[in-house]
Amino acid sequence: MADRLAGKVALITGAGGGQGRAAAVMFSREGARIIVADVKADGGNETVQMVRAAGGQAEFIAADVSKAQQVEAAVQCAEKSYGALHIMYNNAAVLHRKDGPVATLDEDIWHLVLDVNLKGVYLAASMRFPQ
Ligand SMILES: NC(=O)c1ccc[n+]([C@@H]2O[C@H](COP(=O)([O-])OP(=O)(O)OC[C@H]3O[C@@H](n4cnc5c(N)ncnc54)[C@H](O)[C@@H]3O)[C@@H](O)[C@H]2O)c1
């Protein structure tokens, strides 16, 4: 497996750790240039270093997927850095596991989950991709 994403630019949300980071490294190995977007700068920059250390190209942008302006800035970062955006991987999510029914969640956690996991995907999907 190699070069299946040659020439592609991928924006991966929540790529500062976990599965998003793994995807950034894997997509890069397949030839994509990566925009790493995350609320956590430390983790995001670490992912960028991992991609670059393996010979790939990546840039970090601090972005909260629940904020339209920050999602737009991430898309613009792809255009400024690499001139295009082909792949949007909506990976960022907050996982709030709690024993018991969902109705026992605190209301602020309920809103956070909807804002990040649902609205975040909507916002990213509604952006115009620079081609
Ligand atoms: N881990 C699992 O068992 C599992 C199983 C099925 C699906 N998933 C899904 O895979 C995805 C990644 O899971 P993971 O286990 O790697 O999670 P994780 O918690 O390890 O990583 C999530 C990343 O998203 C970032 N993030 C959180 N809120 C954000 C926001 N508002 N804007 C931008 N970035 C934000 C975090 O900083 C973190 O780097 C999620 O969508 C999750 O629902 C995970």
PDB file of C-alpha atoms and ligand atoms in Angstrom:
ATOM      1  CA  MET A   1       0.000   0.000   0.000  1.00  0.00           C
ATOM      2  CA  ALA A   2       1.434   3.332  -1.014  1.00  0.00           C
ATOM      3  CA  ASP A   3       0.502   6.489  -2.876  1.00  0.00           C
ATOM      4  CA  ARG A   4      -3.235   5.846  -2.853  1.00  0.00           C
ATOM      5  CA  LEU A   5      -3.656   9.464  -1.713  1.00  0.00           C
ATOM      6  CA  ALA A   6      -0.874  10.992  -3.808  1.00  0.00           C
ATOM      7  CA  GLY A   7      -1.635  14.631  -4.654  1.00  0.00           C
ATOM      8  CA  LYS A   8      -4.477  14.844  -2.125  1.00  0.00           C
ATOM      9  CA  VAL A   9      -4.822  17.295   0.756  1.00  0.00           C
ATOM     10  CA  ALA A  10      -6.610  15.961   3.850  1.00  0.00           C
ATOM     11  CA  LEU A  11      -7.944  17.926   6.796  1.00  0.00           C
ATOM     12  CA  ILE A  12      -8.320  15.699   9.852  1.00  0.00           C
ATOM     13  CA  THR A  13     -10.151  17.064  12.879  1.00  0.00           C
ATOM     14  CA  GLY A  14      -9.170  15.854  16.322  1.00  0.00           C
ATOM     15  CA  ALA A  15      -5.832  14.684  14.935  1.00  0.00           C
ATOM     16  CA  GLY A  16      -3.942  15.701  18.066  1.00  0.00           C
ATOM     17  CA  GLY A  17      -4.139  12.132  19.385  1.00  0.00           C
ATOM     18  CA  GLY A  18      -5.939   8.813  19.215  1.00  0.00           C
ATOM     19  CA  GLN A  19      -7.468   7.654  15.969  1.00  0.00           C
ATOM     20  CA  GLY A  20      -7.139  11.074  14.307  1.00  0.00           C
ATOM     21  CA  ARG A  21      -3.381  10.990  14.805  1.00  0.00           C
ATOM     22  CA  ALA A  22      -3.200   7.433  13.494  1.00  0.00           C
ATOM     23  CA  ALA A  23      -5.182   8.531  10.427  1.00  0.00           C
ATOM     24  CA  ALA A  24      -2.835  11.495   9.866  1.00  0.00           C
ATOM     25  CA  VAL A  25       0.197   9.206   9.871  1.00  0.00           C
ATOM     26  CA  MET A  26      -1.523   6.639   7.637  1.00  0.00           C
ATOM     27  CA  PHE A  27      -2.918   9.174   5.145  1.00  0.00           C
ATOM     28  CA  SER A  28       0.528  10.761   4.916  1.00  0.00           C
ATOM     29  CA  ARG A  29       2.127   7.386   4.285  1.00  0.00           C
ATOM     30  CA  GLU A  30      -0.289   7.078   1.353  1.00  0.00           C
ATOM     31  CA  GLY A  31       0.918  10.392  -0.086  1.00  0.00           C
ATOM     32  CA  ALA A  32      -1.551  12.967   1.277  1.00  0.00           C
ATOM     33  CA  ARG A  33      -0.536  16.319   2.703  1.00  0.00           C
ATOM     34  CA  ILE A  34      -2.229  16.816   6.047  1.00  0.00           C
ATOM     35  CA  ILE A  35      -3.883  19.639   7.941  1.00  0.00           C
ATOM     36  CA  VAL A  36      -3.992  18.592  11.586  1.00  0.00           C
ATOM     37  CA  ALA A  37      -6.841  20.403  13.380  1.00  0.00           C
ATOM     38  CA  ASP A  38      -7.390  20.048  17.111  1.00  0.00           C
ATOM     39  CA  VAL A  39      -8.262  22.095  20.175  1.00  0.00           C
ATOM     40  CA  LYS A  40      -5.060  20.813  21.791  1.00  0.00           C
ATOM     41  CA  ALA A  41      -1.954  22.481  20.373  1.00  0.00           C
ATOM     42  CA  ASP A  42       0.523  20.153  22.110  1.00  0.00           C
ATOM     43  CA  GLY A  43      -1.015  17.014  20.656  1.00  0.00           C
ATOM     44  CA  GLY A  44      -1.565  18.601  17.252  1.00  0.00           C
ATOM     45  CA  ASN A  45       2.017  19.762  16.935  1.00  0.00           C
ATOM     46  CA  GLU A  46       3.221  16.345  18.065  1.00  0.00           C
ATOM     47  CA  THR A  47       1.219  14.722  15.258  1.00  0.00           C
ATOM     48  CA  VAL A  48       2.753  17.157  12.754  1.00  0.00           C
ATOM     49  CA  GLN A  49       6.224  16.185  13.974  1.00  0.00           C
ATOM     50  CA  MET A  50       5.399  12.485  13.616  1.00  0.00           C
ATOM     51  CA  VAL A  51       4.228  12.990  10.025  1.00  0.00           C
ATOM     52  CA  ARG A  52       7.277  15.080   9.131  1.00  0.00           C
ATOM     53  CA  ALA A  53       9.674  12.649  10.821  1.00  0.00           C
ATOM     54  CA  ALA A  54       8.313   9.964   8.502  1.00  0.00           C
ATOM     55  CA  GLY A  55       8.965  12.168   5.463  1.00  0.00           C
ATOM     56  CA  GLY A  56       5.453  13.587   5.041  1.00  0.00           C
ATOM     57  CA  GLN A  57       4.016  17.090   4.995  1.00  0.00           C
ATOM     58  CA  ALA A  58       1.670  18.466   7.651  1.00  0.00           C
ATOM     59  CA  GLU A  59       0.563  21.720   9.245  1.00  0.00           C
ATOM     60  CA  PHE A  60      -1.239  22.283  12.529  1.00  0.00           C
ATOM     61  CA  ILE A  61      -4.123  24.654  13.123  1.00  0.00           C
ATOM     62  CA  ALA A  62      -5.861  25.133  16.450  1.00  0.00           C
ATOM     63  CA  ALA A  63      -9.557  24.710  15.699  1.00  0.00           C
ATOM     64  CA  ASP A  64     -12.668  23.853  17.674  1.00  0.00           C
ATOM     65  CA  VAL A  65     -15.027  22.043  15.292  1.00  0.00           C
ATOM     66  CA  SER A  66     -18.086  23.461  17.073  1.00  0.00           C
ATOM     67  CA  LYS A  67     -17.117  27.019  16.023  1.00  0.00           C
ATOM     68  CA  ALA A  68     -17.915  27.937  12.408  1.00  0.00           C
ATOM     69  CA  GLN A  69     -15.165  30.555  12.094  1.00  0.00           C
ATOM     70  CA  GLN A  70     -12.547  28.116  13.346  1.00  0.00           C
ATOM     71  CA  VAL A  71     -13.659  25.392  10.939  1.00  0.00           C
ATOM     72  CA  GLU A  72     -13.533  27.934   8.123  1.00  0.00           C
ATOM     73  CA  ALA A  73     -10.030  28.966   9.225  1.00  0.00           C
ATOM     74  CA  ALA A  74      -8.943  25.322   9.066  1.00  0.00           C
ATOM     75  CA  VAL A  75     -10.254  25.020   5.504  1.00  0.00           C
ATOM     76  CA  GLN A  76      -8.447  28.240   4.584  1.00  0.00           C
ATOM     77  CA  CYS A  77      -5.282  26.841   6.170  1.00  0.00           C
ATOM     78  CA  ALA A  78      -5.448  23.969   3.667  1.00  0.00           C
ATOM     79  CA  GLU A  79      -5.772  26.425   0.801  1.00  0.00           C
ATOM     80  CA  LYS A  80      -2.934  28.641   2.056  1.00  0.00           C
ATOM     81  CA  SER A  81      -0.621  25.740   2.823  1.00  0.00           C
ATOM     82  CA  TYR A  82      -1.303  23.410  -0.087  1.00  0.00           C
ATOM     83  CA  GLY A  83      -3.653  25.219  -2.469  1.00  0.00           C
ATOM     84  CA  ALA A  84      -6.580  22.803  -2.172  1.00  0.00           C
ATOM     85  CA  LEU A  85      -8.620  20.508   0.034  1.00  0.00           C
ATOM     86  CA  HIS A  86      -9.850  17.110  -1.130  1.00  0.00           C
ATOM     87  CA  ILE A  87     -10.571  15.105   2.024  1.00  0.00           C
ATOM     88  CA  MET A  88     -12.345  16.191   5.211  1.00  0.00           C
ATOM     89  CA  TYR A  89     -12.137  13.552   7.918  1.00  0.00           C
ATOM     90  CA  ASN A  90     -14.612  14.509  10.671  1.00  0.00           C
ATOM     91  CA  ASN A  91     -12.908  12.533  13.407  1.00  0.00           C
ATOM     92  CA  ALA A  92     -13.088  14.949  16.378  1.00  0.00           C
ATOM     93  CA  ALA A  93     -15.506  13.933  19.067  1.00  0.00           C
ATOM     94  CA  VAL A  94     -15.994  14.077  22.793  1.00  0.00           C
ATOM     95  CA  LEU A  95     -16.852  10.811  24.473  1.00  0.00           C
ATOM     96  CA  HIS A  96     -18.626  11.091  27.769  1.00  0.00           C
ATOM     97  CA  ARG A  97     -19.329   7.636  28.989  1.00  0.00           C
ATOM     98  CA  LYS A  98     -21.294   7.373  32.159  1.00  0.00           C
ATOM     99  CA  ASP A  99     -23.011   4.449  33.760  1.00  0.00           C
ATOM    100  CA  GLY A 100     -26.741   4.793  33.522  1.00  0.00           C
ATOM    101  CA  PRO A 101     -29.182   6.269  31.031  1.00  0.00           C
ATOM    102  CA  VAL A 102     -28.349   9.284  28.876  1.00  0.00           C
ATOM    103  CA  ALA A 103     -30.939  11.270  30.804  1.00  0.00           C
ATOM    104  CA  THR A 104     -28.576  11.286  33.782  1.00  0.00           C
ATOM    105  CA  LEU A 105     -25.991  13.350  31.895  1.00  0.00           C
ATOM    106  CA  ASP A 106     -25.524  16.908  33.101  1.00  0.00           C
ATOM    107  CA  GLU A 107     -27.122  19.362  30.648  1.00  0.00           C
ATOM    108  CA  ASP A 108     -23.833  21.139  29.881  1.00  0.00           C
ATOM    109  CA  ILE A 109     -22.275  17.793  28.863  1.00  0.00           C
ATOM    110  CA  TRP A 110     -25.307  17.042  26.672  1.00  0.00           C
ATOM    111  CA  HIS A 111     -24.812  20.369  24.866  1.00  0.00           C
ATOM    112  CA  LEU A 112     -21.064  19.818  24.504  1.00  0.00           C
ATOM    113  CA  VAL A 113     -21.585  16.390  22.932  1.00  0.00           C
ATOM    114  CA  LEU A 114     -24.137  17.756  20.462  1.00  0.00           C
ATOM    115  CA  ASP A 115     -22.000  20.796  19.623  1.00  0.00           C
ATOM    116  CA  VAL A 116     -18.837  18.820  18.920  1.00  0.00           C
ATOM    117  CA  ASN A 117     -20.116  15.479  17.651  1.00  0.00           C
ATOM    118  CA  LEU A 118     -23.113  16.691  15.637  1.00  0.00           C
ATOM    119  CA  LYS A 119     -22.804  20.406  14.871  1.00  0.00           C
ATOM    120  CA  GLY A 120     -19.065  19.987  14.245  1.00  0.00           C
ATOM    121  CA  VAL A 121     -19.726  17.502  11.440  1.00  0.00           C
ATOM    122  CA  TYR A 122     -22.452  19.736   9.979  1.00  0.00           C
ATOM    123  CA  LEU A 123     -20.163  22.782   9.986  1.00  0.00           C
ATOM    124  CA  ALA A 124     -17.337  20.918   8.281  1.00  0.00           C
ATOM    125  CA  ALA A 125     -19.701  19.419   5.712  1.00  0.00           C
ATOM    126  CA  SER A 126     -21.156  22.836   4.906  1.00  0.00           C
ATOM    127  CA  MET A 127     -17.788  24.392   4.009  1.00  0.00           C
ATOM    128  CA  ARG A 128     -16.822  25.063   0.427  1.00  0.00           C
ATOM    129  CA  PHE A 129     -13.678  23.155  -0.469  1.00  0.00           C
ATOM    130  CA  PRO A 130     -10.947  25.104  -2.294  1.00  0.00           C
ATOM    131  CA  GLN A 131     -10.053  23.047  -5.390  1.00  0.00           C
TER     132      GLN A 131
HETATM  133  N1  LIG B   1     -11.925   4.929  20.817  1.00  0.00           N
HETATM  134  C1  LIG B   1     -12.962   4.176  20.482  1.00  0.00           C
HETATM  135  O1  LIG B   1     -13.202   3.095  21.043  1.00  0.00           O
HETATM  136  C2  LIG B   1     -13.875   4.573  19.345  1.00  0.00           C
HETATM  137  C3  LIG B   1     -14.779   3.644  18.840  1.00  0.00           C
HETATM  138  C4  LIG B   1     -15.620   4.009  17.779  1.00  0.00           C
HETATM  139  C5  LIG B   1     -15.553   5.297  17.261  1.00  0.00           C
HETATM  140  N2  LIG B   1     -14.684   6.186  17.798  1.00  0.00           N
HETATM  141  C6  LIG B   1     -14.671   7.525  17.218  1.00  0.00           C
HETATM  142  O2  LIG B   1     -13.390   7.820  16.682  1.00  0.00           O
HETATM  143  C7  LIG B   1     -13.109   9.197  16.858  1.00  0.00           C
HETATM  144  C8  LIG B   1     -11.811   9.391  17.626  1.00  0.00           C
HETATM  145  O3  LIG B   1     -11.860   8.665  18.843  1.00  0.00           O
HETATM  146  P1  LIG B   1     -10.584   8.592  19.796  1.00  0.00           P
HETATM  147  O4  LIG B   1     -10.791   7.420  20.688  1.00  0.00           O
HETATM  148  O5  LIG B   1      -9.326   8.681  18.983  1.00  0.00           O
HETATM  149  O6  LIG B   1     -10.803   9.913  20.670  1.00  0.00           O
HETATM  150  P2  LIG B   1      -9.725  10.764  21.497  1.00  0.00           P
HETATM  151  O7  LIG B   1     -10.503  11.351  22.632  1.00  0.00           O
HETATM  152  O8  LIG B   1      -8.508   9.961  21.798  1.00  0.00           O
HETATM  153  O9  LIG B   1      -9.304  11.893  20.478  1.00  0.00           O
HETATM  154  C9  LIG B   1     -10.217  12.908  20.106  1.00  0.00           C
HETATM  155  C10 LIG B   1      -9.433  14.127  19.640  1.00  0.00           C
HETATM  156  O10 LIG B   1     -10.390  15.129  19.314  1.00  0.00           O
HETATM  157  C11 LIG B   1      -9.968  16.363  19.874  1.00  0.00           C
HETATM  158  N3  LIG B   1     -11.113  17.203  20.110  1.00  0.00           N
HETATM  159  C12 LIG B   1     -12.034  17.139  21.113  1.00  0.00           C
HETATM  160  N4  LIG B   1     -12.935  18.113  20.997  1.00  0.00           N
HETATM  161  C13 LIG B   1     -12.591  18.813  19.883  1.00  0.00           C
HETATM  162  C14 LIG B   1     -13.153  19.955  19.235  1.00  0.00           C
HETATM  163  N5  LIG B   1     -14.237  20.581  19.741  1.00  0.00           N
HETATM  164  N6  LIG B   1     -12.552  20.427  18.109  1.00  0.00           N
HETATM  165  C15 LIG B   1     -11.431  19.832  17.614  1.00  0.00           C
HETATM  166  N7  LIG B   1     -10.855  18.747  18.188  1.00  0.00           N
HETATM  167  C16 LIG B   1     -11.435  18.245  19.312  1.00  0.00           C
HETATM  168  C17 LIG B   1      -9.251  15.973  21.166  1.00  0.00           C
HETATM  169  O11 LIG B   1      -8.387  17.015  21.616  1.00  0.00           O
HETATM  170  C18 LIG B   1      -8.524  14.716  20.733  1.00  0.00           C
HETATM  171  O12 LIG B   1      -7.240  15.005  20.200  1.00  0.00           O
HETATM  172  C19 LIG B   1     -14.321   9.797  17.571  1.00  0.00           C
HETATM  173  O13 LIG B   1     -15.182  10.339  16.594  1.00  0.00           O
HETATM  174  C20 LIG B   1     -14.941   8.600  18.239  1.00  0.00           C
HETATM  175  O14 LIG B   1     -16.328   8.791  18.470  1.00  0.00           O
HETATM  176  C21 LIG B   1     -13.844   5.865  18.809  1.00  0.00           C
END
